[in-house]
Amino acid sequence: MTKALSSDQTTPEPIPFIDLKAQFQTIREETLEAVQRVFENQSFILGDEVAEFEYDLAQYCDSREAIGCASGSDALLLALLGLEIGPGDEVITSPFTFFATAGSITHCGATPVFVDIEPGTFNICPEAIEEAITPNTKAIMPVHLFGQCADMEPIWRMATRYGIPVIEDAAQAIGAEYRGRRAGVLGRAGCFSFFPTKNLGAAGDAGAITTDDPELAARLRRLRVHGDVGEYRHAEVGYNSRIDALQAAVLKVKLGHLETWSEARRSNAALWQELLGDRGLEDAIELPVEAAGCRHIYNQFSIRVLHGRRDEVLQKLRDRKIGCTIYYPKSLHLQECFASLGYREGQLPESERAASEVLALPIYAEMPESHQVQIAEALTEIVCEAHSRSTVSFPFEMPDSRAA
Ligand SMILES: *Cc1c(COP(=O)(O)O)cnc(C)c1O
């Protein structure tokens, strides 16, 4: 009796935003075997492990070449340097993304030019790109945010017309498709991150660049080793940005499971749509959409919480120990470090609105269905509470709160 009572009063188990241990349990043996093989061989830099992973990655993306490097951030930087982008050049990109997108542009000496996003997909708006093109524009860097490709066709058309290369920030989008083609082959170079929480996550930092251009590939291969073209001859000044053999070995194992994991994320997304769509919540929240012709692989499932209630809803979910988070709370054009670029608040309104409305719900492949049901119930309660309170107009609310 006492036992039943206390278990009723126990606060529910916390629901994690992501559970990497759950995934590891499904691939434990083969991952540890791969790690052991690298240790037995004591070959930690480049070599067969890296070459094999690069081959598999190129196959997976249907690109001619894949070049491993130290991180997704370095993939972006190396791609820019490989295309000779530098001081005086402008690179048009999205302000609603992870910092590294714009950081890489600044690091190569160029200037990021931020243009607004499309509210439906959170991705860069092609018309806005065209308006921002100047004679100094030397690259366009669309981001396939949350795992869905940017609207690439109009971007290709203007890139061709103006002769400007497209560099995809595909860090969140491995396996995402646009009209049947995979992220990574939708521009001159595709940049991937294998940060542990990405859909294909390493055991630490790692990244890669895909390209169909053999000359660019050769250049990237030397840029990642100090510009060395063999026998300590340096064609140019490069970096130390190799992918570790250990990471390549782990990633090769995990790449073999990626399709299964992506499908699991997609079916979790479908369940979110079922649990939260058509439930009379449309005045309070908006669910993400998969654009026509796109395969979304849901690195994140970001909803919008409308009417300025996002932070309140987030806090209430956290009070119930439900893991959820915000990607991203501040548009990059308003970041302190870019103040010298002279952007003003209100200048890129869709990006700013997204930053104030988005809320990412858990979507990882191994997530139990029961968690989704629990979260959907909690979220429904919370937004209905907030909503009914707001519909009571001010004079009617006063007597109640005085009485209380
Ligand atoms: C993760 C990420 C990066 C950077 O990748 P790292 O491997 O963490 O350096 C760049 N762009 C976007 C959109 C990302 O999500």
mmCIF file of N, CA and C in Angstrom, residues 268-329:
data_model
loop_
_atom_site.group_PDB
_atom_site.id
_atom_site.type_symbol
_atom_site.label_atom_id
_atom_site.label_comp_id
_atom_site.label_asym_id
_atom_site.label_seq_id
_atom_site.Cartn_x
_atom_site.Cartn_y
_atom_site.Cartn_z
ATOM 1 N N ASN A 268 9.872 8.422 -36.322
ATOM 2 C CA ASN A 268 9.602 9.224 -35.117
ATOM 3 C C ASN A 268 8.953 10.560 -35.484
ATOM 4 N N ALA A 269 9.435 11.150 -36.576
ATOM 5 C CA ALA A 269 8.857 12.429 -37.032
ATOM 6 C C ALA A 269 7.391 12.229 -37.418
ATOM 7 N N ALA A 270 7.114 11.105 -38.090
ATOM 8 C CA ALA A 270 5.725 10.824 -38.484
ATOM 9 C C ALA A 270 4.850 10.657 -37.243
ATOM 10 N N LEU A 271 5.413 10.016 -36.210
ATOM 11 C CA LEU A 271 4.635 9.860 -34.974
ATOM 12 C C LEU A 271 4.398 11.213 -34.296
ATOM 13 N N TRP A 272 5.403 12.093 -34.311
ATOM 14 C CA TRP A 272 5.181 13.452 -33.782
ATOM 15 C C TRP A 272 4.023 14.114 -34.515
ATOM 16 N N GLN A 273 4.009 13.972 -35.843
ATOM 17 C CA GLN A 273 2.938 14.609 -36.632
ATOM 18 C C GLN A 273 1.576 14.061 -36.202
ATOM 19 N N GLU A 274 1.552 12.738 -35.938
ATOM 20 C CA GLU A 274 0.299 12.103 -35.535
ATOM 21 C C GLU A 274 -0.134 12.569 -34.140
ATOM 22 N N LEU A 275 0.848 12.655 -33.233
ATOM 23 C CA LEU A 275 0.526 12.985 -31.839
ATOM 24 C C LEU A 275 0.203 14.461 -31.637
ATOM 25 N N LEU A 276 0.801 15.316 -32.479
ATOM 26 C CA LEU A 276 0.648 16.765 -32.250
ATOM 27 C C LEU A 276 -0.136 17.484 -33.349
ATOM 28 N N GLY A 277 -0.262 16.833 -34.517
ATOM 29 C CA GLY A 277 -0.997 17.457 -35.616
ATOM 30 C C GLY A 277 -2.490 17.206 -35.440
ATOM 31 N N ASP A 278 -3.329 18.028 -36.037
ATOM 32 C CA ASP A 278 -4.789 17.853 -35.969
ATOM 33 C C ASP A 278 -5.299 17.626 -34.555
ATOM 34 N N ARG A 279 -4.716 18.312 -33.605
ATOM 35 C CA ARG A 279 -5.156 18.131 -32.215
ATOM 36 C C ARG A 279 -5.697 19.446 -31.655
ATOM 37 N N GLY A 280 -5.984 20.367 -32.567
ATOM 38 C CA GLY A 280 -6.469 21.674 -32.121
ATOM 39 C C GLY A 280 -5.369 22.536 -31.534
ATOM 40 N N LEU A 281 -4.110 22.184 -31.815
ATOM 41 C CA LEU A 281 -2.998 22.977 -31.264
ATOM 42 C C LEU A 281 -2.460 23.973 -32.276
ATOM 43 N N GLU A 282 -3.099 24.025 -33.462
ATOM 44 C CA GLU A 282 -2.482 24.823 -34.543
ATOM 45 C C GLU A 282 -2.396 26.313 -34.236
ATOM 46 N N ASP A 283 -3.199 26.810 -33.281
ATOM 47 C CA ASP A 283 -3.064 28.221 -32.896
ATOM 48 C C ASP A 283 -1.856 28.445 -31.990
ATOM 49 N N ALA A 284 -1.354 27.354 -31.425
ATOM 50 C CA ALA A 284 -0.297 27.492 -30.416
ATOM 51 C C ALA A 284 1.068 27.029 -30.903
ATOM 52 N N ILE A 285 1.098 25.969 -31.704
ATOM 53 C CA ILE A 285 2.396 25.469 -32.204
ATOM 54 C C ILE A 285 2.312 25.170 -33.698
ATOM 55 N N GLU A 286 3.481 25.168 -34.338
ATOM 56 C CA GLU A 286 3.568 24.762 -35.743
ATOM 57 C C GLU A 286 4.591 23.644 -35.851
ATOM 58 N N LEU A 287 4.235 22.618 -36.617
ATOM 59 C CA LEU A 287 5.141 21.480 -36.779
ATOM 60 C C LEU A 287 5.993 21.675 -38.033
ATOM 61 N N PRO A 288 7.195 21.061 -38.056
ATOM 62 C CA PRO A 288 8.049 21.220 -39.242
ATOM 63 C C PRO A 288 7.433 20.540 -40.462
ATOM 64 N N VAL A 289 7.776 21.057 -41.643
ATOM 65 C CA VAL A 289 7.255 20.459 -42.872
ATOM 66 C C VAL A 289 8.386 19.869 -43.708
ATOM 67 N N GLU A 290 8.060 18.776 -44.389
ATOM 68 C CA GLU A 290 8.989 18.202 -45.358
ATOM 69 C C GLU A 290 8.586 18.774 -46.716
ATOM 70 N N ALA A 291 9.502 19.528 -47.319
ATOM 71 C CA ALA A 291 9.181 20.175 -48.599
ATOM 72 C C ALA A 291 9.035 19.120 -49.697
ATOM 73 N N ALA A 292 8.233 19.440 -50.720
ATOM 74 C CA ALA A 292 8.028 18.516 -51.838
ATOM 75 C C ALA A 292 9.369 18.177 -52.478
ATOM 76 N N GLY A 293 9.580 16.910 -52.800
ATOM 77 C CA GLY A 293 10.819 16.489 -53.458
ATOM 78 C C GLY A 293 12.013 16.343 -52.521
ATOM 79 N N CYS A 294 11.779 16.501 -51.219
ATOM 80 C CA CYS A 294 12.880 16.402 -50.254
ATOM 81 C C CYS A 294 12.734 15.170 -49.369
ATOM 82 N N ARG A 295 13.873 14.589 -49.019
ATOM 83 C CA ARG A 295 13.890 13.579 -47.964
ATOM 84 C C ARG A 295 14.575 14.212 -46.757
ATOM 85 N N HIS A 296 13.765 14.467 -45.742
ATOM 86 C CA HIS A 296 14.237 15.096 -44.508
ATOM 87 C C HIS A 296 14.769 13.968 -43.614
ATOM 88 N N ILE A 297 15.972 14.145 -43.068
ATOM 89 C CA ILE A 297 16.487 13.062 -42.204
ATOM 90 C C ILE A 297 16.514 13.481 -40.724
ATOM 91 N N TYR A 298 15.856 14.593 -40.413
ATOM 92 C CA TYR A 298 15.553 14.970 -39.035
ATOM 93 C C TYR A 298 16.726 14.838 -38.070
ATOM 94 N N ASN A 299 17.789 15.578 -38.357
ATOM 95 C CA ASN A 299 18.794 15.727 -37.312
ATOM 96 C C ASN A 299 18.140 16.403 -36.111
ATOM 97 N N GLN A 300 17.202 17.297 -36.412
ATOM 98 C CA GLN A 300 16.390 17.901 -35.347
ATOM 99 C C GLN A 300 14.929 17.931 -35.791
ATOM 100 N N PHE A 301 14.056 17.840 -34.801
ATOM 101 C CA PHE A 301 12.628 18.040 -35.056
ATOM 102 C C PHE A 301 12.253 19.319 -34.311
ATOM 103 N N SER A 302 12.270 20.438 -35.052
ATOM 104 C CA SER A 302 12.047 21.737 -34.412
ATOM 105 C C SER A 302 10.644 22.244 -34.703
ATOM 106 N N ILE A 303 9.883 22.407 -33.652
ATOM 107 C CA ILE A 303 8.552 22.999 -33.800
ATOM 108 C C ILE A 303 8.674 24.499 -33.528
ATOM 109 N N ARG A 304 7.628 25.239 -33.859
ATOM 110 C CA ARG A 304 7.551 26.640 -33.448
ATOM 111 C C ARG A 304 6.505 26.745 -32.350
ATOM 112 N N VAL A 305 6.827 27.517 -31.312
ATOM 113 C CA VAL A 305 5.839 27.848 -30.296
ATOM 114 C C VAL A 305 5.464 29.306 -30.538
ATOM 115 N N LEU A 306 4.184 29.534 -30.843
ATOM 116 C CA LEU A 306 3.760 30.856 -31.306
ATOM 117 C C LEU A 306 3.432 31.798 -30.143
ATOM 118 N N HIS A 307 3.139 33.042 -30.471
ATOM 119 C CA HIS A 307 2.674 34.072 -29.538
ATOM 120 C C HIS A 307 3.654 34.373 -28.403
ATOM 121 N N GLY A 308 4.962 34.247 -28.693
ATOM 122 C CA GLY A 308 5.949 34.633 -27.681
ATOM 123 C C GLY A 308 5.990 33.749 -26.444
ATOM 124 N N ARG A 309 5.489 32.504 -26.577
ATOM 125 C CA ARG A 309 5.428 31.633 -25.391
ATOM 126 C C ARG A 309 6.528 30.578 -25.351
ATOM 127 N N ARG A 310 7.449 30.645 -26.302
ATOM 128 C CA ARG A 310 8.431 29.574 -26.404
ATOM 129 C C ARG A 310 9.215 29.355 -25.099
ATOM 130 N N ASP A 311 9.731 30.437 -24.516
ATOM 131 C CA ASP A 311 10.588 30.261 -23.347
ATOM 132 C C ASP A 311 9.816 29.713 -22.156
ATOM 133 N N GLU A 312 8.562 30.135 -22.060
ATOM 134 C CA GLU A 312 7.707 29.646 -20.977
ATOM 135 C C GLU A 312 7.420 28.146 -21.169
ATOM 136 N N VAL A 313 7.110 27.753 -22.395
ATOM 137 C CA VAL A 313 6.832 26.336 -22.675
ATOM 138 C C VAL A 313 8.079 25.491 -22.443
ATOM 139 N N LEU A 314 9.230 25.987 -22.884
ATOM 140 C CA LEU A 314 10.496 25.277 -22.664
ATOM 141 C C LEU A 314 10.729 25.053 -21.169
ATOM 142 N N GLN A 315 10.532 26.109 -20.380
ATOM 143 C CA GLN A 315 10.756 25.997 -18.943
ATOM 144 C C GLN A 315 9.821 24.975 -18.324
ATOM 145 N N LYS A 316 8.567 24.980 -18.757
ATOM 146 C CA LYS A 316 7.594 24.040 -18.176
ATOM 147 C C LYS A 316 7.908 22.599 -18.566
ATOM 148 N N LEU A 317 8.402 22.403 -19.773
ATOM 149 C CA LEU A 317 8.817 21.043 -20.168
ATOM 150 C C LEU A 317 10.015 20.616 -19.326
ATOM 151 N N ARG A 318 10.945 21.533 -19.116
ATOM 152 C CA ARG A 318 12.125 21.208 -18.311
ATOM 153 C C ARG A 318 11.745 20.938 -16.858
ATOM 154 N N ASP A 319 10.753 21.682 -16.355
ATOM 155 C CA ASP A 319 10.278 21.427 -14.990
ATOM 156 C C ASP A 319 9.775 19.990 -14.863
ATOM 157 N N ARG A 320 9.246 19.465 -15.965
ATOM 158 C CA ARG A 320 8.769 18.074 -15.951
ATOM 159 C C ARG A 320 9.865 17.098 -16.363
ATOM 160 N N LYS A 321 11.077 17.592 -16.384
ATOM 161 C CA LYS A 321 12.261 16.774 -16.704
ATOM 162 C C LYS A 321 12.230 16.206 -18.125
ATOM 163 N N ILE A 322 11.649 16.972 -19.029
ATOM 164 C CA ILE A 322 11.625 16.572 -20.437
ATOM 165 C C ILE A 322 12.725 17.315 -21.172
ATOM 166 N N GLY A 323 13.624 16.550 -21.792
ATOM 167 C CA GLY A 323 14.761 17.151 -22.490
ATOM 168 C C GLY A 323 14.325 17.758 -23.810
ATOM 169 N N CYS A 324 14.487 19.050 -23.939
ATOM 170 C CA CYS A 324 14.257 19.691 -25.237
ATOM 171 C C CYS A 324 15.154 20.912 -25.247
ATOM 172 N N THR A 325 15.387 21.479 -26.420
ATOM 173 C CA THR A 325 16.381 22.532 -26.478
ATOM 174 C C THR A 325 16.107 23.484 -27.654
ATOM 175 N N ILE A 326 16.920 24.520 -27.761
ATOM 176 C CA ILE A 326 16.682 25.544 -28.783
ATOM 177 C C ILE A 326 17.855 25.608 -29.756
ATOM 178 N N TYR A 327 17.571 25.328 -31.015
ATOM 179 C CA TYR A 327 18.534 25.549 -32.104
ATOM 180 C C TYR A 327 17.905 26.523 -33.083
ATOM 181 N N TYR A 328 18.254 27.786 -33.101
ATOM 182 C CA TYR A 328 19.286 28.476 -32.364
ATOM 183 C C TYR A 328 18.662 29.708 -31.757
ATOM 184 N N PRO A 329 19.048 30.107 -30.567
ATOM 185 C CA PRO A 329 18.343 31.201 -29.893
ATOM 186 C C PRO A 329 18.685 32.595 -30.422
#
